[in-house]
Amino acid sequence: MSDQHADRPTAPPTGPVDFTVDLTGHEMTRRAHVMAALGDDWDPVAAMRGEEEAYDLLYSGLDEEQQRLYDTLVTAGVLPRRGGGRAAA
């Protein structure tokens, strides 16, 4: 007598299934592509200095209302204090 259910697929699991993906290799490839795109002449210190200068410009020359809002955001801890206590350095 043959098994009538031998060709039926098994039922999928009803509980949690372990699923793991190791992205380590992908991450190393991504980092290599980023460094290649930045090029050999990329200077991270100069880039940070440029960002600081841009922030100083962003918060300079504020009118009275902008300065009040800036001070409120600094007091709330949303923005760091710049320029010796005033936004305009």
Coordinates of N, CA and C in Angstrom, one line a residue:
M1 N 0.8 -1.2 0.0 CA 0.0 0.0 0.0 C 0.9 1.2 0.0
S2 N 0.6 2.2 -0.9 CA 1.5 3.4 -1.0 C 0.9 4.5 -0.1
D3 N 1.8 5.4 0.2 CA 1.5 6.6 1.0 C 0.8 7.6 0.1
Q4 N -0.5 7.9 0.4 CA -1.2 8.9 -0.4 C -0.7 10.3 -0.2
H5 N 0.0 10.6 0.8 CA 0.3 12.0 1.1 C 1.8 12.3 0.9
A6 N 2.5 11.4 0.2 CA 3.9 11.5 0.0 C 4.3 12.7 -0.9
D7 N 3.4 13.1 -1.8 CA 3.7 14.2 -2.7 C 3.2 15.6 -2.3
R8 N 2.6 15.6 -1.1 CA 2.1 16.9 -0.5 C 3.3 17.6 0.1
P9 N 3.3 18.9 -0.1 CA 4.4 19.7 0.6 C 4.1 19.8 2.1
T10 N 5.2 19.9 2.8 CA 5.0 20.0 4.3 C 4.5 21.4 4.6
A11 N 3.8 21.5 5.7 CA 3.2 22.7 6.1 C 4.3 23.7 6.6
P12 N 4.2 25.0 6.4 CA 5.2 25.9 6.8 C 5.1 26.0 8.4
P13 N 6.2 26.3 9.0 CA 6.3 26.5 10.4 C 5.3 27.5 10.9
T14 N 4.7 27.3 12.0 CA 3.7 28.3 12.5 C 4.3 29.3 13.5
G15 N 5.4 29.0 14.0 CA 6.1 29.9 15.0 C 7.2 30.7 14.4
P16 N 7.9 31.4 15.2 CA 9.0 32.3 14.7 C 10.1 31.4 14.0
V17 N 10.7 32.0 12.9 CA 11.7 31.3 12.2 C 13.0 32.1 12.3
D18 N 14.1 31.4 12.6 CA 15.4 32.1 12.7 C 15.8 32.6 11.3
F19 N 16.1 33.9 11.2 CA 16.5 34.4 9.9 C 17.7 35.3 10.1
T20 N 18.9 35.0 9.6 CA 20.1 35.8 9.9 C 20.7 36.1 8.5
V21 N 21.1 37.4 8.4 CA 21.8 37.8 7.2 C 23.1 38.5 7.7
D22 N 24.2 38.1 7.2 CA 25.5 38.7 7.6 C 25.9 39.7 6.5
L23 N 25.8 41.0 6.9 CA 26.1 42.1 5.9 C 27.6 42.6 6.0
T24 N 28.4 41.9 6.8 CA 29.8 42.3 7.0 C 30.5 42.5 5.7
G25 N 30.4 41.6 4.8 CA 31.1 41.7 3.5 C 30.6 42.9 2.7
H26 N 29.3 43.0 2.7 CA 28.7 44.2 2.0 C 29.1 45.5 2.6
E27 N 29.2 45.6 3.9 CA 29.6 46.8 4.6 C 31.0 47.2 4.2
M28 N 31.9 46.2 4.2 CA 33.3 46.5 3.8 C 33.4 47.0 2.4
T29 N 32.6 46.4 1.5 CA 32.6 46.9 0.1 C 32.0 48.3 0.0
R30 N 31.0 48.6 0.8 CA 30.4 49.9 0.8 C 31.4 50.9 1.2
R31 N 32.1 50.6 2.3 CA 33.1 51.5 2.9 C 34.2 51.8 1.8
A32 N 34.7 50.7 1.2 CA 35.7 50.8 0.1 C 35.2 51.8 -1.0
H33 N 34.0 51.6 -1.4 CA 33.5 52.5 -2.4 C 33.4 54.0 -2.0
V34 N 33.0 54.2 -0.7 CA 32.9 55.5 -0.2 C 34.3 56.2 -0.2
M35 N 35.3 55.4 0.3 CA 36.7 56.0 0.4 C 37.2 56.2 -1.0
A36 N 36.9 55.4 -2.0 CA 37.3 55.6 -3.4 C 36.7 56.8 -3.9
A37 N 35.4 57.1 -3.6 CA 34.7 58.2 -4.1 C 35.2 59.5 -3.5
L38 N 35.7 59.5 -2.3 CA 36.3 60.7 -1.6 C 37.6 61.0 -2.2
G39 N 38.3 60.1 -2.7 CA 39.6 60.3 -3.4 C 40.8 60.4 -2.4
D40 N 42.0 60.4 -3.0 CA 43.2 60.4 -2.1 C 43.4 61.8 -1.5
D41 N 42.9 62.9 -2.0 CA 43.1 64.2 -1.5 C 42.1 64.7 -0.5
W42 N 41.2 63.8 -0.1 CA 40.2 64.2 0.9 C 40.8 64.4 2.3
D43 N 40.5 65.5 2.9 CA 41.1 65.9 4.2 C 40.0 66.0 5.2
P44 N 39.8 65.0 6.1 CA 38.7 65.1 7.0 C 38.7 66.3 8.0
V45 N 39.9 66.7 8.3 CA 40.1 67.9 9.2 C 39.6 69.1 8.5
A46 N 40.0 69.3 7.3 CA 39.6 70.5 6.5 C 38.1 70.4 6.3
A47 N 37.5 69.2 6.1 CA 36.1 69.1 5.9 C 35.3 69.6 7.2
M48 N 35.8 69.1 8.3 CA 35.2 69.5 9.6 C 35.3 71.0 9.8
R49 N 36.5 71.5 9.5 CA 36.7 73.0 9.7 C 35.7 73.8 8.8
G50 N 35.5 73.3 7.5 CA 34.6 73.9 6.6 C 33.2 73.9 7.1
E51 N 32.8 72.8 7.8 CA 31.4 72.7 8.3 C 31.3 73.7 9.5
E52 N 32.3 73.8 10.3 CA 32.2 74.7 11.4 C 32.1 76.2 10.9
E53 N 32.8 76.5 9.9 CA 32.7 77.8 9.3 C 31.3 78.1 8.7
A54 N 30.8 77.0 8.1 CA 29.4 77.1 7.5 C 28.4 77.4 8.6
Y55 N 28.5 76.7 9.7 CA 27.6 76.9 10.8 C 27.8 78.3 11.4
D56 N 29.0 78.8 11.5 CA 29.2 80.2 12.0 C 28.5 81.2 11.1
L57 N 28.6 80.9 9.7 CA 27.9 81.8 8.8 C 26.4 81.7 8.9
L58 N 25.9 80.5 9.1 CA 24.5 80.2 9.2 C 23.9 81.0 10.4
Y59 N 24.6 81.1 11.5 CA 24.0 81.7 12.7 C 24.6 83.1 12.8
S60 N 25.1 83.8 11.8 CA 25.6 85.1 11.9 C 24.6 86.1 11.3
G61 N 24.7 87.3 11.7 CA 23.8 88.4 11.1 C 22.3 88.2 11.4
L62 N 22.0 87.5 12.5 CA 20.6 87.3 12.7 C 19.9 88.6 13.2
D63 N 18.6 88.8 12.7 CA 17.9 89.9 13.2 C 17.4 89.6 14.6
E64 N 16.7 90.5 15.2 CA 16.3 90.4 16.6 C 15.4 89.2 16.9
E65 N 14.4 88.9 16.0 CA 13.6 87.8 16.2 C 14.3 86.5 16.0
Q66 N 15.2 86.4 15.0 CA 16.0 85.2 14.7 C 16.9 84.9 15.9
Q67 N 17.5 86.0 16.5 CA 18.4 85.8 17.6 C 17.6 85.3 18.8
R68 N 16.4 85.8 19.0 CA 15.6 85.3 20.1 C 15.3 83.9 20.0
L69 N 14.9 83.5 18.8 CA 14.6 82.0 18.5 C 15.8 81.2 18.7
Y70 N 17.0 81.7 18.2 CA 18.2 81.0 18.3 C 18.5 80.8 19.8
D71 N 18.4 81.8 20.6 CA 18.7 81.7 22.1 C 17.7 80.7 22.7
T72 N 16.5 80.7 22.3 CA 15.5 79.8 22.8 C 15.9 78.3 22.5
L73 N 16.4 78.1 21.3 CA 16.8 76.7 20.9 C 18.1 76.3 21.6
V74 N 19.0 77.3 21.9 CA 20.2 77.0 22.6 C 19.8 76.6 24.1
T75 N 19.0 77.4 24.7 CA 18.5 77.1 26.1 C 17.9 75.8 26.2
A76 N 17.1 75.4 25.2 CA 16.4 74.1 25.2 C 17.3 72.9 24.9
G77 N 18.6 73.2 24.5 CA 19.5 72.2 24.2 C 19.4 71.6 22.8
V78 N 18.7 72.3 21.9 CA 18.5 71.9 20.5 C 19.7 72.2 19.7
L79 N 20.3 73.4 19.9 CA 21.5 73.9 19.2 C 22.6 74.2 20.2
P80 N 23.8 74.0 19.7 CA 25.0 74.4 20.6 C 25.1 75.9 20.5
R81 N 25.7 76.5 21.6 CA 26.0 77.9 21.7 C 27.2 78.2 20.8
R82 N 27.1 79.2 20.0 CA 28.2 79.6 19.1 C 28.5 81.1 19.3
G83 N 29.7 81.4 19.0 CA 30.1 82.9 19.0 C 30.1 83.6 20.3
G84 N 30.5 82.9 21.3 CA 30.6 83.6 22.6 C 29.3 84.0 23.2
G85 N 28.2 83.3 23.0 CA 27.0 83.6 23.6 C 26.0 84.3 22.7
R86 N 26.5 84.8 21.6 CA 25.6 85.4 20.6 C 25.8 84.6 19.3
A87 N 24.7 84.5 18.5 CA 24.8 83.7 17.3 C 25.8 84.4 16.3
A88 N 25.8 85.7 16.2 CA 26.8 86.4 15.3 C 28.1 86.4 15.9
A89 N 29.1 85.7 15.3 CA 30.4 85.6 15.9 C 31.3 86.7 15.4

